[in-house]
PDB file of C-alpha atoms in Angstrom:
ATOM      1  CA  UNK A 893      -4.459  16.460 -46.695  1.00 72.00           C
ATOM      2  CA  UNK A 894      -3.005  13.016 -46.933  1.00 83.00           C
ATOM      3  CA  UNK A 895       0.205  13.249 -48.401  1.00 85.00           C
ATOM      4  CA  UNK A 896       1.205   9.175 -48.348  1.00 87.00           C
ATOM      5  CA  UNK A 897      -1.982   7.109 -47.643  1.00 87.00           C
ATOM      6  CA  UNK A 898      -0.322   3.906 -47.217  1.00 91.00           C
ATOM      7  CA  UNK A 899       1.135   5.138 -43.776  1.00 90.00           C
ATOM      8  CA  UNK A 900      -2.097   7.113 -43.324  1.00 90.00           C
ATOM      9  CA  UNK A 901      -4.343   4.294 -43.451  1.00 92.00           C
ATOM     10  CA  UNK A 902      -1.872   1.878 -41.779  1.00 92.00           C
ATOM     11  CA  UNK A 903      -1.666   4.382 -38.786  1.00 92.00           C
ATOM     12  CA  UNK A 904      -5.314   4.829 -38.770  1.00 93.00           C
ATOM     13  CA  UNK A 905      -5.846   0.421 -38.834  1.00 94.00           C
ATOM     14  CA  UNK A 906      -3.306   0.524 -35.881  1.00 95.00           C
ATOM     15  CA  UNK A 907      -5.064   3.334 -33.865  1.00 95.00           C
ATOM     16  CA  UNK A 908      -8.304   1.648 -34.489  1.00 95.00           C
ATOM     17  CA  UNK A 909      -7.325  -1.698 -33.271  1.00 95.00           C
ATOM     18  CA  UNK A 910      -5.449   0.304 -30.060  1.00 94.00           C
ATOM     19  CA  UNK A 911      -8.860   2.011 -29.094  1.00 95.00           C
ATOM     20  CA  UNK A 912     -10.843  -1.471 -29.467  1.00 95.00           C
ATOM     21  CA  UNK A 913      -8.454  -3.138 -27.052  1.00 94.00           C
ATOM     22  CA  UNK A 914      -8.659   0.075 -25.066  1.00 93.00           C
ATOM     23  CA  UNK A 915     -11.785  -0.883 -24.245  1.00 94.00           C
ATOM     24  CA  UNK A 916     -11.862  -4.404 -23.884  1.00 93.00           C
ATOM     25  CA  UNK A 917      -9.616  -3.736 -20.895  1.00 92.00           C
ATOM     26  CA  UNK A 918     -12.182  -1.364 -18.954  1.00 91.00           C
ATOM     27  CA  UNK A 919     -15.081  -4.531 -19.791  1.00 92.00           C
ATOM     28  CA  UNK A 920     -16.086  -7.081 -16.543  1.00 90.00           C
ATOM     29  CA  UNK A 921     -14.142 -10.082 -19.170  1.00 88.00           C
ATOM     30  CA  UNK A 922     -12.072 -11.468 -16.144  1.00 86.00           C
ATOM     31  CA  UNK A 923     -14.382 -12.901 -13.653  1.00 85.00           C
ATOM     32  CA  UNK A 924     -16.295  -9.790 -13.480  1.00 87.00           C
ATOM     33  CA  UNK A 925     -13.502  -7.520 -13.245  1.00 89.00           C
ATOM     34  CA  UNK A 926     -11.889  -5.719 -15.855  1.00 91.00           C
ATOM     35  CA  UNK A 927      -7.982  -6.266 -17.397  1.00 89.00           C
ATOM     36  CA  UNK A 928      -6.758  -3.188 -14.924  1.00 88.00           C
ATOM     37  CA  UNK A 929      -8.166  -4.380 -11.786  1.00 88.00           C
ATOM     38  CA  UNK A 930      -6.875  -7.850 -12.647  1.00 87.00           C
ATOM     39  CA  UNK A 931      -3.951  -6.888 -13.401  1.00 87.00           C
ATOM     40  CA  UNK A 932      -3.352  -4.529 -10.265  1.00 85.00           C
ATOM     41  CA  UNK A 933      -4.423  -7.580  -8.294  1.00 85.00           C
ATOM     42  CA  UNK A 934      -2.174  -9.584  -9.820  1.00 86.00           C
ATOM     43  CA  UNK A 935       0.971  -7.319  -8.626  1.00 85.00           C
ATOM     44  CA  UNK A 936      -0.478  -6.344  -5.046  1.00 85.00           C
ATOM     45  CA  UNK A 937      -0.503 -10.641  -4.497  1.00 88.00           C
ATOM     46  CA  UNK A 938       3.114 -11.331  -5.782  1.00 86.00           C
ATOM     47  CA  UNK A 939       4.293  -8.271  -4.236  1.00 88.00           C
ATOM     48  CA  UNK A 940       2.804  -9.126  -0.877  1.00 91.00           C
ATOM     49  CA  UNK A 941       5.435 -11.986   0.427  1.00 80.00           C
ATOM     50  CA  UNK A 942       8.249  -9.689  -0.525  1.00 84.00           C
ATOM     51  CA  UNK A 943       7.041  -7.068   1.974  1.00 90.00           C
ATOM     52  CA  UNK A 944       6.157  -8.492   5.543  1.00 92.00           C
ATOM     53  CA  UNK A 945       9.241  -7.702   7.562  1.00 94.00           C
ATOM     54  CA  UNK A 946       6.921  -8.457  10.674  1.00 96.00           C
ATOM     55  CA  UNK A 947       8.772 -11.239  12.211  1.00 94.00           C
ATOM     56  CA  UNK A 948      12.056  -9.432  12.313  1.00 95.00           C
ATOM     57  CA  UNK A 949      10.306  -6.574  13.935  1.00 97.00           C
ATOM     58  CA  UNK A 950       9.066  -8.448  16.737  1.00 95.00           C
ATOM     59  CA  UNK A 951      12.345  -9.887  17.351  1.00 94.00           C
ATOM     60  CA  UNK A 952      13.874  -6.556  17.714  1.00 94.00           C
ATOM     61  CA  UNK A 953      10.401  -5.105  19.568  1.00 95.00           C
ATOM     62  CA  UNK A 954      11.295  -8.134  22.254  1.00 93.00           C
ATOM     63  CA  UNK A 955      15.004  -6.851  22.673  1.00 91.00           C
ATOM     64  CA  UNK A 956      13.353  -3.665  23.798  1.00 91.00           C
ATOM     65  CA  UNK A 957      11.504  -5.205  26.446  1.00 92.00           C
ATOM     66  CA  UNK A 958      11.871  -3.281  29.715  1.00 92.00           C
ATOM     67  CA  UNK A 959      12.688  -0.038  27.900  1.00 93.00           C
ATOM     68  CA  UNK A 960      10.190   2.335  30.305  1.00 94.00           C
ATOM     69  CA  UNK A 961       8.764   5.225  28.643  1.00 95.00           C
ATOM     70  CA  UNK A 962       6.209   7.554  29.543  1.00 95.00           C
ATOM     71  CA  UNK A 963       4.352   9.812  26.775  1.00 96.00           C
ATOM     72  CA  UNK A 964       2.014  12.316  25.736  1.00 96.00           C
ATOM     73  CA  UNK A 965       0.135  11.981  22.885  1.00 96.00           C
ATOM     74  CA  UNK A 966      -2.653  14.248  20.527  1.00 95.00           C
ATOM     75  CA  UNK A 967      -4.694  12.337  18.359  1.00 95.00           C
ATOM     76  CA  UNK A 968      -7.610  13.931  16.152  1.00 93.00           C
ATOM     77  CA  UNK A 969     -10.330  13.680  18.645  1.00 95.00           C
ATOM     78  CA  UNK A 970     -11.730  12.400  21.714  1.00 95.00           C
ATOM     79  CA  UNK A 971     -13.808   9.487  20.123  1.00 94.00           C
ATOM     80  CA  UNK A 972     -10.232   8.196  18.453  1.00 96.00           C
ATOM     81  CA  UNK A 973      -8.430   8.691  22.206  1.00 95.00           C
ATOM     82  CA  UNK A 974     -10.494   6.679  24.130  1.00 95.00           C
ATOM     83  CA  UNK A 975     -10.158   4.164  21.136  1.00 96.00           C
ATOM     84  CA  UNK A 976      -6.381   4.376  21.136  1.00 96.00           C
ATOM     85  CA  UNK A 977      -6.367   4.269  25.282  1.00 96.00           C
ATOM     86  CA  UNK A 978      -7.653   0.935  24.593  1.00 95.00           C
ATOM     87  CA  UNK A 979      -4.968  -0.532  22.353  1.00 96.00           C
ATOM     88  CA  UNK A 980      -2.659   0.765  24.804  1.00 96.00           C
ATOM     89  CA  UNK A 981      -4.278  -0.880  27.653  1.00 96.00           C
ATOM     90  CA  UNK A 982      -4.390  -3.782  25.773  1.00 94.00           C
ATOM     91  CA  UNK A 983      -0.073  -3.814  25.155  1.00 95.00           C
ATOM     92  CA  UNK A 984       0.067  -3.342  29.185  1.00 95.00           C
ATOM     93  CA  UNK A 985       0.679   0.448  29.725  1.00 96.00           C
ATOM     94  CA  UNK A 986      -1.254   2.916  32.059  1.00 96.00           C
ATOM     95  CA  UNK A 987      -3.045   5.388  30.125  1.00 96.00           C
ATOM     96  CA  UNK A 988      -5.010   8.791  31.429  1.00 96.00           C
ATOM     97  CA  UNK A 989      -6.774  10.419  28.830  1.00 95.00           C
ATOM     98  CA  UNK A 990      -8.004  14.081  28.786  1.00 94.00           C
ATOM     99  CA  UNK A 991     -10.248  14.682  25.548  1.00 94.00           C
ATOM    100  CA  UNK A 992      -7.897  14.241  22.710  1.00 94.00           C
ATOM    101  CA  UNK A 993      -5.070  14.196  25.011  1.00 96.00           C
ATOM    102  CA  UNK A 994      -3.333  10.609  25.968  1.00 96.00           C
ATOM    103  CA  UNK A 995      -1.086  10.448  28.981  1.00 97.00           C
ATOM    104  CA  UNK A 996       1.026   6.899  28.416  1.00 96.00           C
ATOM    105  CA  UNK A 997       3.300   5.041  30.505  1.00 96.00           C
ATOM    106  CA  UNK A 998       4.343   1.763  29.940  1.00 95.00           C
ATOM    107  CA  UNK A 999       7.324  -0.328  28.251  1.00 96.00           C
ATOM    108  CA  UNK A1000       8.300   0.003  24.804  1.00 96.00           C
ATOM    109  CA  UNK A1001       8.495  -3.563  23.748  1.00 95.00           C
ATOM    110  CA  UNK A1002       5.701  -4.616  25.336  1.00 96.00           C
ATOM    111  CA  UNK A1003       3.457  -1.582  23.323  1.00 97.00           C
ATOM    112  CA  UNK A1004       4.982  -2.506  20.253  1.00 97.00           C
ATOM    113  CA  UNK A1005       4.823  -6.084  20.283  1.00 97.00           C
ATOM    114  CA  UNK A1006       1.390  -5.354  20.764  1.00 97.00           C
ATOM    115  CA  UNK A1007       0.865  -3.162  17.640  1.00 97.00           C
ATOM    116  CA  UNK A1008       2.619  -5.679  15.727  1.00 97.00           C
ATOM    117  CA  UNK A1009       0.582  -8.863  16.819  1.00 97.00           C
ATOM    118  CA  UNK A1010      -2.778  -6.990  15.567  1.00 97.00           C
ATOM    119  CA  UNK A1011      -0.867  -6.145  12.251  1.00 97.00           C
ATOM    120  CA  UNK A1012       0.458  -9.691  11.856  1.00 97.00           C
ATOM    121  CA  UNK A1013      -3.179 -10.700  12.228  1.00 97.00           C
ATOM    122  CA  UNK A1014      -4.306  -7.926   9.287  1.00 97.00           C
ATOM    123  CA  UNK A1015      -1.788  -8.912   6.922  1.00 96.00           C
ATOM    124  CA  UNK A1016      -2.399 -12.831   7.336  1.00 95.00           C
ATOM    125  CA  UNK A1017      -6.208 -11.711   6.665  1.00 96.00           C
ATOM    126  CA  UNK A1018      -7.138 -12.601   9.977  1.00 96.00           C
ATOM    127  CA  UNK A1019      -8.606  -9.446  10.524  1.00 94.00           C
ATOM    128  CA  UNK A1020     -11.343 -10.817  12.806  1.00 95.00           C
ATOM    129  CA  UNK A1021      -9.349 -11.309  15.839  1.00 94.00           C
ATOM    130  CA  UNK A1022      -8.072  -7.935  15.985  1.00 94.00           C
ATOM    131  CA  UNK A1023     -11.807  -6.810  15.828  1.00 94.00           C
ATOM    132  CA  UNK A1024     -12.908  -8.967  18.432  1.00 94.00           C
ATOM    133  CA  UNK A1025     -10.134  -7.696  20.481  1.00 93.00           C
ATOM    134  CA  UNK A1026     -11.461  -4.126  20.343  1.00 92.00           C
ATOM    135  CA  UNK A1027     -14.896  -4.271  19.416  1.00 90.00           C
ATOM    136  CA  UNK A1028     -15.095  -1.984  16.163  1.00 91.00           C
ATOM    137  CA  UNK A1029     -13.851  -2.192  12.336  1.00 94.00           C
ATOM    138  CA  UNK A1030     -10.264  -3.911  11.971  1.00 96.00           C
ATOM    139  CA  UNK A1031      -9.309  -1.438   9.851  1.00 96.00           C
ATOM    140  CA  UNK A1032     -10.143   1.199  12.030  1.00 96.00           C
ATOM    141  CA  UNK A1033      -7.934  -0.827  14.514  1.00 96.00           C
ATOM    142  CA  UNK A1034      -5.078  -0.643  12.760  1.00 96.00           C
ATOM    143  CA  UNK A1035      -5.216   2.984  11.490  1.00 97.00           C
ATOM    144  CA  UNK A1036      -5.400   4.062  15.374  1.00 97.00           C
ATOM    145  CA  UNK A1037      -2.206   1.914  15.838  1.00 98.00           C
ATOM    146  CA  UNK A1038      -0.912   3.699  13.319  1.00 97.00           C
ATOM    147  CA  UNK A1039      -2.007   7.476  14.388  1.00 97.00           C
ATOM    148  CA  UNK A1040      -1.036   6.438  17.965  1.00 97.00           C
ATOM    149  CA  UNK A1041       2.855   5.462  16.195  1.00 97.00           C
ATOM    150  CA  UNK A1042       2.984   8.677  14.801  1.00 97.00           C
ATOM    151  CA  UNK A1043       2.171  10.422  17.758  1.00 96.00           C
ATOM    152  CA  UNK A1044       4.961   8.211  19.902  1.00 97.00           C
ATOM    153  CA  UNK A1045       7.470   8.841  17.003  1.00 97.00           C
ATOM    154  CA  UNK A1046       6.860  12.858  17.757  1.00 96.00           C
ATOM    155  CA  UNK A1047       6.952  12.588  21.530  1.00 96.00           C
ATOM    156  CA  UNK A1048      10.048  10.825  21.847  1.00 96.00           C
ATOM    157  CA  UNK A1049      11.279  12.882  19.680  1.00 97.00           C
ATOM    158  CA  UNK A1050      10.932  15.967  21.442  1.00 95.00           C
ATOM    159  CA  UNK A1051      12.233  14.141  24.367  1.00 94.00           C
ATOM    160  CA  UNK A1052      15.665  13.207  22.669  1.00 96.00           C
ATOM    161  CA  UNK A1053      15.472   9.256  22.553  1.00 95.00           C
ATOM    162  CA  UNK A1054      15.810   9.204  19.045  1.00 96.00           C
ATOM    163  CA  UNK A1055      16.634   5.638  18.586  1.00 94.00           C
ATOM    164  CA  UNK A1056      13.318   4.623  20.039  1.00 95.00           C
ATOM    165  CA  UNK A1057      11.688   7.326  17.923  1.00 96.00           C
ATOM    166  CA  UNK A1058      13.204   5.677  14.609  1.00 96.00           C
ATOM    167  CA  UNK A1059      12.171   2.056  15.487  1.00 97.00           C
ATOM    168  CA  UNK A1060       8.304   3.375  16.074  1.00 97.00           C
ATOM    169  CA  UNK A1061       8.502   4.732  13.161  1.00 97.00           C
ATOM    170  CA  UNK A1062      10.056   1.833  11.496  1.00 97.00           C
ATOM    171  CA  UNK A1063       7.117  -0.426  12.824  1.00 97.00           C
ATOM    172  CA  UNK A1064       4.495   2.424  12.129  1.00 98.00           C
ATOM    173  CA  UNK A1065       5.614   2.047   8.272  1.00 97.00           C
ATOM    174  CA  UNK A1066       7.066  -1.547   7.485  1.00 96.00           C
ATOM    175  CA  UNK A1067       4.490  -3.495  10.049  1.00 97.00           C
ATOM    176  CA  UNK A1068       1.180  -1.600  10.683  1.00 97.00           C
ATOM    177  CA  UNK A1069       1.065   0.791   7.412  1.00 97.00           C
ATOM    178  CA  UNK A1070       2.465  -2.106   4.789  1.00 96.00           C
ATOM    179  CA  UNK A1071      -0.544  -4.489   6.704  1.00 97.00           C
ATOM    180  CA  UNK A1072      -3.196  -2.231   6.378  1.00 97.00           C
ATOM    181  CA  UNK A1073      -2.666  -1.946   2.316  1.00 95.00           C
ATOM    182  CA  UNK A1074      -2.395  -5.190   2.407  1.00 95.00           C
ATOM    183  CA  UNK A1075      -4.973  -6.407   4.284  1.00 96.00           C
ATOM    184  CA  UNK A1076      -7.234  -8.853   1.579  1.00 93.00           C
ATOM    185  CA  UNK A1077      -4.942  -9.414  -0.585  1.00 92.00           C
ATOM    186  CA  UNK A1078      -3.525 -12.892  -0.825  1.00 90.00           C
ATOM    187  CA  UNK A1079       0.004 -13.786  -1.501  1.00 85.00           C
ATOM    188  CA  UNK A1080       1.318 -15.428  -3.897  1.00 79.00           C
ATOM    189  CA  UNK A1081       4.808 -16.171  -5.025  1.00 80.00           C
ATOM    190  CA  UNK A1082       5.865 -14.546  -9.049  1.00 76.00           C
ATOM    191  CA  UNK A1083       7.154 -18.038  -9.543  1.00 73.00           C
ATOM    192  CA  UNK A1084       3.242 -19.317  -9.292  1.00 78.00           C
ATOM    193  CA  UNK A1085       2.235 -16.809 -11.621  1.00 80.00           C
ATOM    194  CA  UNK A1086       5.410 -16.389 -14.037  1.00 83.00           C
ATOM    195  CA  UNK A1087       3.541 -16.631 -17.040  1.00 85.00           C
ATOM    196  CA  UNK A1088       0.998 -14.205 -16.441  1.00 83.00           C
ATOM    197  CA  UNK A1089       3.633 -11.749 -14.736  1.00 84.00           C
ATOM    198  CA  UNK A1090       5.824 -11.719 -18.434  1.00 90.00           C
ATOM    199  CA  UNK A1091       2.857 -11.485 -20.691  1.00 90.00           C
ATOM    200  CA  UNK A1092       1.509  -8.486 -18.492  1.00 88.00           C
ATOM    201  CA  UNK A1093       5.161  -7.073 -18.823  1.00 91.00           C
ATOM    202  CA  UNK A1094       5.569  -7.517 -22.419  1.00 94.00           C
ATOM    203  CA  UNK A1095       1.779  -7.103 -23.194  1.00 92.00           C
ATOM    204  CA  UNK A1096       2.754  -3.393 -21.752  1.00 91.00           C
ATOM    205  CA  UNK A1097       5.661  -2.581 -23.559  1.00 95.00           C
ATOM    206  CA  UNK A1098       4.022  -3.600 -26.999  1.00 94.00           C
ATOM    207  CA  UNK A1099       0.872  -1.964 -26.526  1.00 93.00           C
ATOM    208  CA  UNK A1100       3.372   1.368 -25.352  1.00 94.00           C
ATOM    209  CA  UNK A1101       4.905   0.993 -29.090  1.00 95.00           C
ATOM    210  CA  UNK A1102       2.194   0.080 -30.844  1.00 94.00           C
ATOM    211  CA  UNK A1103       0.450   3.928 -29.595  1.00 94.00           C
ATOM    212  CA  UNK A1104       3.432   5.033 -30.476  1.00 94.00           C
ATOM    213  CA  UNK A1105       4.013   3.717 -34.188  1.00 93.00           C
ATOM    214  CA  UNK A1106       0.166   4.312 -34.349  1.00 94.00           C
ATOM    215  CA  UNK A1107       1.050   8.299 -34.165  1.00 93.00           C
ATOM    216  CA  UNK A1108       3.503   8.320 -36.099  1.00 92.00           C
ATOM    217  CA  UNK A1109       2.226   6.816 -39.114  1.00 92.00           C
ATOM    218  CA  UNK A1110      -1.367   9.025 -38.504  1.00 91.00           C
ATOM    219  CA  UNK A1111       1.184  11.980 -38.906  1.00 91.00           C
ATOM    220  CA  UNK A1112       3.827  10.976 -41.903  1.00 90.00           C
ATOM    221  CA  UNK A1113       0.291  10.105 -43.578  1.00 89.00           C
ATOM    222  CA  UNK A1114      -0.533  14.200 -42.873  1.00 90.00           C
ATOM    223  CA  UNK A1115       2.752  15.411 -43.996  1.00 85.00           C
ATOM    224  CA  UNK A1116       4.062  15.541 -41.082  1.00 82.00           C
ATOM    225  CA  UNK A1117       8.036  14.418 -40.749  1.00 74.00           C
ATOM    226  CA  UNK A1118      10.774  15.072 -38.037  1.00 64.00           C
ATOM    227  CA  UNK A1119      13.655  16.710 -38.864  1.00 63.00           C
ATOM    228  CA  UNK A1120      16.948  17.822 -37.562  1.00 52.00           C
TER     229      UNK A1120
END
């Protein structure tokens, strides 16, 4: 029963226009795409330049040149360890490999300079060269990298070199993981895109109120009050 229909009926007029916006946002109305995808592009771009700590990774990976170490590694299967034997070829290191078992041996920098060249590559969208390099899916290229990290993290590890461990795992996250989410997206800086950044902001917290009045007036309009 409607107890104060001005509320009622202004609750209702705001619901109303909340749902019809509701769905304008889910429509193709942006080039195709709808508000949400546009908008979660938006954020991956400007977000993109503040995360690429690649070039101070490299510098460090360099400073571990000559840092021998000799590993061995499980990945999933044997199709992925012959791929990941190749990676490891490619960074200079001597690899045996005994179904999904890799044997490694090789310096440190040298590997890892080589994992973070391919992911340089991926997050500059030059994705291409790092296929060419191993002939399959760039992606694919970088997840081994990746998989092959984790694996080195564990091994050295169990092994006690624990400072090496944390740096692969620092370039296994900040380098090669950050690059492949990123891979396709292009960066941009907020400052190119203030405008749209604040409206999105404020466009959120409005919309968040605007449900919320929306409810409340749909329930004062019932009857319904809050009470201490």
């Amino acid at each position: 029963m409607i107890v104060d229909p001005r509320k009622f009926f202004g609750g209702l007029v705001l619901m109303t226009a909340f749902a019809a916006v509701l769905v304008a946002m889910f429509l193709p109305l942006f080039d195709g795409r709808n508000a949400l995808d546009t908008m979660d592009s938006l954020f991956n771009s400007v977000s993109k330049g503040s995360a690429y700590y690649i070039a101070e990774l490299r510098a460090e990976a360099e400073d571990r040149r000559g840092n021998a170490v000799a590993m061995t590694l499980d990945v999933a299967n044997e199709t992925q360890a012959g791929q990941v034997a190749e990676l490891f070829r490619a960074a200079g290191a001597t690899v045996e490999v005994a179904e999904a078992e890799l044997r490694v041996s090789g310096d440190l920098g040298g590997i890892l300079e080589s994992a973070l060249q391919d992911a340089d590559e991926m997050f500059a969208n030059a994705g291409a060269s790092v296929r060419d390099r191993y002939g399959y899916e760039e992606r694919r290229g970088l997840f081994n990298w990746w998989t092959a990290l984790g694996a080195m993290d564990e091994d050295l590890k169990r092994r006690n070199r624990f400072a090496e461990a944390a740096f692969v795992a620092k370039v296994k996250e900040k380098a090669v993981e950050c690059a492949y989410n990123y891979y396709g997206i292009e960066s941009s800086r907020v400052s190119d895109k203030i405008g749209l950044v604040l409206f999105s902001l404020v466009f959120y917290v409005v919309y968040t109120v605007w449900y919320g009045y929306a409810i409340i007036f749909l329930l004062e309009g019932w009857g319904f009050t809050l009470s201490h």
